[in-house]
Backbone as a ProteinNet text record, in pm:
[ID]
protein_1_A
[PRIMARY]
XXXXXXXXXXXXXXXXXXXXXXXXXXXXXXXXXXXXXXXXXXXXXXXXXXXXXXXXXXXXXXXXXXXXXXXXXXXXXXXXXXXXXXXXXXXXXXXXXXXXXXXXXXXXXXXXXXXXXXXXXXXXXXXXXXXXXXXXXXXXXXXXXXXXXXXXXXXXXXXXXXXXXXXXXXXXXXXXXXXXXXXXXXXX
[TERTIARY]
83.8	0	87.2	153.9	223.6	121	208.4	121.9	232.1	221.4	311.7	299.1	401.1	429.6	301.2	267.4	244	352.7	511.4	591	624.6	593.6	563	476.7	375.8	234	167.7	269.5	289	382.2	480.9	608.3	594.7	725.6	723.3	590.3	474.2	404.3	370.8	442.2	486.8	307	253.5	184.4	33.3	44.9	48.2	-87.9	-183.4	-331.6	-371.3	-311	-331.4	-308.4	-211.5	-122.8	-165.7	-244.4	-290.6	-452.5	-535.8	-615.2	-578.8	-542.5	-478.5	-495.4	-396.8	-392.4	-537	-649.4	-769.1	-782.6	-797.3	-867.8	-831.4	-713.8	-628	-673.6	-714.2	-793.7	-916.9	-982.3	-1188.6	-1125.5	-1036.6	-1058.6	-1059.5	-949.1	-917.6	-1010.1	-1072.2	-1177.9	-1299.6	-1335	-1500.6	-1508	-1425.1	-1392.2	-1332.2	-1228.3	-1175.9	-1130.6	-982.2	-923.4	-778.6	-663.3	-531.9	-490.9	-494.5	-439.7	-270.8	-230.7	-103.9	-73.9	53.2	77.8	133.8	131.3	144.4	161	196.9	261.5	324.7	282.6	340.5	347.8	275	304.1	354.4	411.8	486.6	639.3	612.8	754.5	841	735.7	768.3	815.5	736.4	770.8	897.6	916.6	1074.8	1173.6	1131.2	1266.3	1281.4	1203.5	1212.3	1128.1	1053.1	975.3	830.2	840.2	743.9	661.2	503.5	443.4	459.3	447	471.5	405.7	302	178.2	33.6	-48.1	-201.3	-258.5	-176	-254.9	-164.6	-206	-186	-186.4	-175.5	-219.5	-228.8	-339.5	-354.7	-405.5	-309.8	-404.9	-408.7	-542.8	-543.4	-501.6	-497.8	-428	-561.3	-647	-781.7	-738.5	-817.4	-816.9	-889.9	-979	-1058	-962.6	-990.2	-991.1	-999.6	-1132.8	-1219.1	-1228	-1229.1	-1249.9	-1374.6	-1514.8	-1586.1	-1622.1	-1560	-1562.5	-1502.3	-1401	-1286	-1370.2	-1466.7	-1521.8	-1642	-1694.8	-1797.5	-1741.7	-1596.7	-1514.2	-1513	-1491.7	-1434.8	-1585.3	-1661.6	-1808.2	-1873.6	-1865.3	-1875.4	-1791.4	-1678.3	-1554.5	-1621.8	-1620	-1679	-1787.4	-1908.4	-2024.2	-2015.8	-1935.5	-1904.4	-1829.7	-1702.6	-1660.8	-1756.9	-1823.1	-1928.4	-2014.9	-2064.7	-2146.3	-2096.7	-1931.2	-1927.3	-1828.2	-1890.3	-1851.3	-1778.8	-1689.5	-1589.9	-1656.9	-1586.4	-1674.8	-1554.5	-1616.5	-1571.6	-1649.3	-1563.2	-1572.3	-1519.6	-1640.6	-1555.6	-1504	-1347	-1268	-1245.5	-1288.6	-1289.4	-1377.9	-1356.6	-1496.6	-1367.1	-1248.2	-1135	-1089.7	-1113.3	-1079	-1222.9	-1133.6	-1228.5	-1127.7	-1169.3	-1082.2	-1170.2	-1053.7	-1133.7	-1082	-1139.8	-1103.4	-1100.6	-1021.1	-963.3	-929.3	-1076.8	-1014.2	-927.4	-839.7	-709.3	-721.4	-618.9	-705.5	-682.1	-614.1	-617.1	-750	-843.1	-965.7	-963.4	-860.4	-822.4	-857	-843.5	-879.9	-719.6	-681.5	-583.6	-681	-610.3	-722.9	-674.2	-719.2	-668.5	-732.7	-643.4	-693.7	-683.7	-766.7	-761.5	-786.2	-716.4	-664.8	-685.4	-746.7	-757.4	-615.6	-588.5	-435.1	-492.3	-525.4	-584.7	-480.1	-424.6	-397.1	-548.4	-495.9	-568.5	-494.8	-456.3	-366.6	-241.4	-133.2	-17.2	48.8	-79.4	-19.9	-132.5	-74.5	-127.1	-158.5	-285.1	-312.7	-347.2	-312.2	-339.8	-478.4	-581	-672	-700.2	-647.6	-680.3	-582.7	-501.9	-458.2	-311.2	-260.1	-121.2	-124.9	-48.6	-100.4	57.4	112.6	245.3	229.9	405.8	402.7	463.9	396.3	433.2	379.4	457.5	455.4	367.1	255.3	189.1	300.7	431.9	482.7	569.5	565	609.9	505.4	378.2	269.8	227.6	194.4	181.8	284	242.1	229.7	298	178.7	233	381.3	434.2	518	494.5	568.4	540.6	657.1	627.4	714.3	635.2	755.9	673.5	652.8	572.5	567	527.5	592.6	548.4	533.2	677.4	677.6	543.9	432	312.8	365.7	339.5	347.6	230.6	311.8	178.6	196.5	95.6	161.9	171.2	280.2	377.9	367	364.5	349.4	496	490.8	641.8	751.8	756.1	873.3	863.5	872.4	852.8	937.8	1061	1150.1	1055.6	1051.2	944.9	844.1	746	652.2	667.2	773.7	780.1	878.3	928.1	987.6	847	801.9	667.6	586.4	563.6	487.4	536.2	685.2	773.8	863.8	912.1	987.5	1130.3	1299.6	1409.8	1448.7	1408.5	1514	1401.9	1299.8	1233.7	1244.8	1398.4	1450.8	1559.3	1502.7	1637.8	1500.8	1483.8	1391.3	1366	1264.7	1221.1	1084.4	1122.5	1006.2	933.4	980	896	834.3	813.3	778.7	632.9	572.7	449.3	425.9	308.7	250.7	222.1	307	262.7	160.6	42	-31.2	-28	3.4	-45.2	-189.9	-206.5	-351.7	-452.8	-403.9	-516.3	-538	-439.9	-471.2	-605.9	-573.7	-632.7	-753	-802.1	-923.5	-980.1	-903.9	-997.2	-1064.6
-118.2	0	123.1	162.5	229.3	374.8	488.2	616	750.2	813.8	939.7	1052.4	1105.4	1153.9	1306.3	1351.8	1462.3	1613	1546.9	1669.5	1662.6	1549	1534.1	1609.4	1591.5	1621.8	1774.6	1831.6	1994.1	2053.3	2085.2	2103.4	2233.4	2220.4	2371.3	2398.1	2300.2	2321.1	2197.6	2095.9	1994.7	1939	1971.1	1906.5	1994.4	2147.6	2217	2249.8	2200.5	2221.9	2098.3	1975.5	1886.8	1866	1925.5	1923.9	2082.4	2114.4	2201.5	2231.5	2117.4	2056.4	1947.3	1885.7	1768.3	1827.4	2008	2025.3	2076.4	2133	2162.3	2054.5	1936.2	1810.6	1766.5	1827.1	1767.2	1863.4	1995.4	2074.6	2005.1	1989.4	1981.6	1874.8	1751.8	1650.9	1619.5	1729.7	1794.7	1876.4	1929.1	2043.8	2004	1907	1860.8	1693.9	1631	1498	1470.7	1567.2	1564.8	1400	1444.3	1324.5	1358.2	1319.7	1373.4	1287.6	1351.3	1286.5	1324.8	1234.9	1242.2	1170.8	1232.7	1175.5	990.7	944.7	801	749.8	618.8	556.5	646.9	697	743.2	910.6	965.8	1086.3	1095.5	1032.4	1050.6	1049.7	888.3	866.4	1018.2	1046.2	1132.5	1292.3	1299.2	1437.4	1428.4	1242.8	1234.7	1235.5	1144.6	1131.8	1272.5	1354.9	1488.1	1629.6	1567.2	1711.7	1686.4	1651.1	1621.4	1469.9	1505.5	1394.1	1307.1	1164.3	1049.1	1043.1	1085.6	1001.5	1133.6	1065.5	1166.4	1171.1	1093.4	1088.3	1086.8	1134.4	1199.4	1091.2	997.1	904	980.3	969.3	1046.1	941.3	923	799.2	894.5	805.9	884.9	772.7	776.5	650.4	623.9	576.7	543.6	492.1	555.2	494.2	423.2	316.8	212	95.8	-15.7	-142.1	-228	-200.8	-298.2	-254.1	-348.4	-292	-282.2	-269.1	-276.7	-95.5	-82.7	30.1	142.2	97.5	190.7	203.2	101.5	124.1	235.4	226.9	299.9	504.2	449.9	606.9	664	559.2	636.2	673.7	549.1	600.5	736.1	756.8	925.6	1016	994	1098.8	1097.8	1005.9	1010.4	1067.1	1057.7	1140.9	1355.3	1318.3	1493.6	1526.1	1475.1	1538.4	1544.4	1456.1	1450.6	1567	1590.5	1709.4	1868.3	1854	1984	1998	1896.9	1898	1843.7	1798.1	1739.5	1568.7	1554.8	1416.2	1323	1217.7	1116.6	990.9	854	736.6	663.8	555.5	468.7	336.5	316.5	196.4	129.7	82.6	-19.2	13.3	-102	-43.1	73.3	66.4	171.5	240.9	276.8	344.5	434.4	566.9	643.2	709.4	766.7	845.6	955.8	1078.3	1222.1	1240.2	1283.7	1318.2	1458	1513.6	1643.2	1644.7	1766	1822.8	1867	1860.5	1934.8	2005.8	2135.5	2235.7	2154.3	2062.1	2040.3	1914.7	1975.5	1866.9	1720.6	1673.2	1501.7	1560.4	1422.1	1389	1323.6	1423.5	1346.1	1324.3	1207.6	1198.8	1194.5	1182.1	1194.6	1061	976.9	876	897	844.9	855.2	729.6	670.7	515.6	579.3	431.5	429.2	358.2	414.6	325.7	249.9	135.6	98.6	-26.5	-74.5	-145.3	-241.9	-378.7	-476.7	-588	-602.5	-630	-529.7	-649.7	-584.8	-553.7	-572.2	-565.2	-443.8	-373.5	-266	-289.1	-230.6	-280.2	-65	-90.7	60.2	-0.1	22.5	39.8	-110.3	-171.9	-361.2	-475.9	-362.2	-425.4	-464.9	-335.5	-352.2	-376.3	-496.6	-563.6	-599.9	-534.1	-601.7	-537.1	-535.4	-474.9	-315.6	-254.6	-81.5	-21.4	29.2	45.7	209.2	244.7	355.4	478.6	454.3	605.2	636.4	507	587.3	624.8	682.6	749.9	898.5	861.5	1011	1030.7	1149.8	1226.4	1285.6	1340.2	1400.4	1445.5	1512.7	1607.9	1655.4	1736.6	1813.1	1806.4	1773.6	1726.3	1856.2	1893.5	1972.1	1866.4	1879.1	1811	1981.8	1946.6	2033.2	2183.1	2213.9	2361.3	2379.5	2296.1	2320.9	2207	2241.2	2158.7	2106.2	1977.8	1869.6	1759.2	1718.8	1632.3	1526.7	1469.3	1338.2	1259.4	1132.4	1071.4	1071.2	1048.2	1085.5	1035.2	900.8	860.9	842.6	904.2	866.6	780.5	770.5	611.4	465.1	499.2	393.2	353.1	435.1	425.4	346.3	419.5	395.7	242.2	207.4	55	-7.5	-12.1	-91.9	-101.7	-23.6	-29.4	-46.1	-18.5	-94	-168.8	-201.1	-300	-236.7	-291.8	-213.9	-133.5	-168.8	-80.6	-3.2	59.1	152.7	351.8	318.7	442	423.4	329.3	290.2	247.4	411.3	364.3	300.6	202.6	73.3	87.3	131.4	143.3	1	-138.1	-222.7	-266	-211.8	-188.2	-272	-321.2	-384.1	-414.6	-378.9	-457.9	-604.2	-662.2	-815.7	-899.3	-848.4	-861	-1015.2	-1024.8	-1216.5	-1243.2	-1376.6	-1367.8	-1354.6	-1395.1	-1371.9	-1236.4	-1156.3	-1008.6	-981.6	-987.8	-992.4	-1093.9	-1196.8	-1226.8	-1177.1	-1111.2	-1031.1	-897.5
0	0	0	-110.9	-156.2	-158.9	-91	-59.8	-84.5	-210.3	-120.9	-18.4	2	113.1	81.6	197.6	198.8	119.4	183.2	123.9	-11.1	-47.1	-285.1	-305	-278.4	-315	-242	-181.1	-110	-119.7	-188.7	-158.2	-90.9	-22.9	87.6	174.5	191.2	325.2	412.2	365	448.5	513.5	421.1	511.1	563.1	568.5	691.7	737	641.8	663.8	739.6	692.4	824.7	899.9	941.4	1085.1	1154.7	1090.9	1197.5	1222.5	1111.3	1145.7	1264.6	1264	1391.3	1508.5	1491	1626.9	1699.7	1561.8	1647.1	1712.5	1612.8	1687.8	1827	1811	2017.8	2053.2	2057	2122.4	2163.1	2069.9	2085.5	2163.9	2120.4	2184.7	2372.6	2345.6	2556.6	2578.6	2521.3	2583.6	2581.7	2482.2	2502.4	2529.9	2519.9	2566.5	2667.2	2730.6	2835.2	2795.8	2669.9	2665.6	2631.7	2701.4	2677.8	2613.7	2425.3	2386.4	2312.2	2271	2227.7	2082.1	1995.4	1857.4	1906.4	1843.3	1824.9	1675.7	1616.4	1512.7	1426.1	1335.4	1251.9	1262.1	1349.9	1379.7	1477	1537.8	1640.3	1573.3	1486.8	1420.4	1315.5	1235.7	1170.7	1260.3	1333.5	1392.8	1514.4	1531.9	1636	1511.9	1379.2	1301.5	1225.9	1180.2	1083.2	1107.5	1191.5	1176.2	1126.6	1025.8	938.7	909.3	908.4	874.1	778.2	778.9	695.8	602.5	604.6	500.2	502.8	416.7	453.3	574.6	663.3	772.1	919.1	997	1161.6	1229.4	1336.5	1436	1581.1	1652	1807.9	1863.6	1958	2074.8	2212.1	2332.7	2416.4	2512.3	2613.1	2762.9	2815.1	2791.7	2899.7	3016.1	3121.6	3275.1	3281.1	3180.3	3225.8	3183.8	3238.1	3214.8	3132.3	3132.5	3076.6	2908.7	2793.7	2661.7	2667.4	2713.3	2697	2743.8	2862.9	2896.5	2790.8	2738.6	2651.9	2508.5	2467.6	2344.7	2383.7	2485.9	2543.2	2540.8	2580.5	2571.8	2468.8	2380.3	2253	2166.3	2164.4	2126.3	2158.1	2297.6	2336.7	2269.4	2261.2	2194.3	2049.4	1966.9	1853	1814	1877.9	1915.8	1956.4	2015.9	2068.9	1935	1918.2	1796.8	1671.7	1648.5	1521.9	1497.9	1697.2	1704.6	1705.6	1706	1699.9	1504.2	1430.2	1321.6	1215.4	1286.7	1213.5	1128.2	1005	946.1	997.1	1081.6	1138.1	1080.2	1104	1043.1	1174.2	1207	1321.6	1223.9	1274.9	1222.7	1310.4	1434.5	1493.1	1628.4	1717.7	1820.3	1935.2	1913.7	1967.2	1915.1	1824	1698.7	1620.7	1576.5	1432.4	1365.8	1233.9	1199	1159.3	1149.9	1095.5	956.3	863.6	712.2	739.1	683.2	671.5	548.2	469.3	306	310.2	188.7	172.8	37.1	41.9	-75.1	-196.7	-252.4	-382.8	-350.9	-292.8	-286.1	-245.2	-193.7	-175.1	-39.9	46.2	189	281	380.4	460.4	618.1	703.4	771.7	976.2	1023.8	1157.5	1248.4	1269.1	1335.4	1517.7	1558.9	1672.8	1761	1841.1	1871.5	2018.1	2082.6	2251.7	2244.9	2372.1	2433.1	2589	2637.1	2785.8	2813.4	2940.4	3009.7	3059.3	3009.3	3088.3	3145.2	3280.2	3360.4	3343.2	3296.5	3257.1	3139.9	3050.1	2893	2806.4	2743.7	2714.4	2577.4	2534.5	2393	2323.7	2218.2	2099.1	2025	2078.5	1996	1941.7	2023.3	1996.6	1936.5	1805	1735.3	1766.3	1852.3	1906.6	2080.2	2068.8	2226.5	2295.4	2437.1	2491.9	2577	2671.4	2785.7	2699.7	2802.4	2830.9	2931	3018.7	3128.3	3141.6	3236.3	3177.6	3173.2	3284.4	3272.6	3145.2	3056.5	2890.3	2827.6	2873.9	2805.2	2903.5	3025.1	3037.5	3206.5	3232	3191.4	3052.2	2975.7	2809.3	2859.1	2743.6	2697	2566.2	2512.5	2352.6	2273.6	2130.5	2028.4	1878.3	1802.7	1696	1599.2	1536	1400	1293.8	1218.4	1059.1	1183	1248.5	1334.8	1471.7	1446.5	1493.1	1620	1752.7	1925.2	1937.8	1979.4	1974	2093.1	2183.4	2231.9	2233.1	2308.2	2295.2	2416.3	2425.5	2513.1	2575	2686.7	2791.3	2746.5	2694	2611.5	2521.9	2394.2	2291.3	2235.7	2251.9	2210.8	2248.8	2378.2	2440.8	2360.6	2317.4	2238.1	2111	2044	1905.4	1900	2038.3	1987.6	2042.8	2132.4	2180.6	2013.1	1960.9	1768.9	1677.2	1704.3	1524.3	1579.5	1708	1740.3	1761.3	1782.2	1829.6	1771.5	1605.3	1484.9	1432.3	1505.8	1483.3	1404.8	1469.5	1437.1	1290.3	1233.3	1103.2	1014.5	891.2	834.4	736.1	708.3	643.1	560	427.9	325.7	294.4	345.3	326.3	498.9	557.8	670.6	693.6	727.1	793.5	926.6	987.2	1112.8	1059.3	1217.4	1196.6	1281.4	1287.5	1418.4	1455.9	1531.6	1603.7	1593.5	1519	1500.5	1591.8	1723.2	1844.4	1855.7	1816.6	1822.5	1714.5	1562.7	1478.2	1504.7	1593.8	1647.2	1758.6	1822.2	1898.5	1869.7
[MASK]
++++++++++++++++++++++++++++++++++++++++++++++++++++++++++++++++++++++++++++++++++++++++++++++++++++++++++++++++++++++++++++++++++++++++++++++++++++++++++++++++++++++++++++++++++++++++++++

């Protein structure tokens, strides 16, 4: 699934209508969801390795204090709901998961995903699909990372983060790159 980059397809604005669409969305999302969220997979990666976003699209996860997935789908269902109502066109992609489409002026769509992050016991799952140990204090309390000049926040370690989702050599980049989910992941 071959995609180019935002900075081909913008040159010299890197991006900059979606990345600062993104940052409303971490606004509404802390102010009417009362949800701290932070960049994650590929916006995290891109804005620790360059500055700049990877692809058409943003990743924001938030840390839920529930437990239970049943509870955490219930969270994000509300979050999805409030954001819907104050506008933005959202799409739910999983029962932990939605994404936001954000027009971009040459009329195409880049989009803003937004991923639950919850602990059940001792193994922490992203939105279902990414499941291991991570310990909560490499997520919050936040900190702030720029992406595309615009401050955004970052979960507390972001090294932490980004080997827990691409594994050790996370930081040595790999254009044939894939998630390899374990199928129990991918069945649950």
């Amino acid at each position: 699934r071959l995609q180019r980059s935002l900075r081909a397809e913008m040159p010299g604005k890197g991006g900059g209508e979606l990345v600062t669409a993104a940052r409303r969305l971490v606004d509404d999302l802390r102010e009417h969801c009362a949800l701290e969220v932070f960049l994650c997979q590929g916006g995290l990666l891109g804005a620790v390795r360059d500055g700049q976003p990877l692809g058409r699209d943003i990743d924001l996860a938030f840390f839920s204090a529930y437990r239970h997935p049943f509870d955490v789908i219930r969270e994000t269902r509300a979050a999805e709901r409030t954001i819907t109502a104050l506008g933005w066109q959202v799409v739910r992609t999983s029962a932990a998961s939605f994404k936001v489409w954000i027009e971009l002026p040459d009329g195409t769509h880049g989009s803003v995903d937004v991923l639950a992050g919850f602990h059940v016991g001792e193994v922490f799952h992203l939105a279902g699909s990414l499941s291991g140990v991570l310990d909560r204090r490499h997520l919050v309390p936040v900190s702030e990372i720029e992406l595309a000049g615009v401050c955004f926040p970052a979960p507390a370690s972001p090294a932490k983060v980004l080997q827990f989702t691409y594994g050790p050599d996370w930081s040595v980049p790999d254009p044939a790159f894939r998630f390899e989910h374990p199928p129990e992941n991918v069945r649950r």
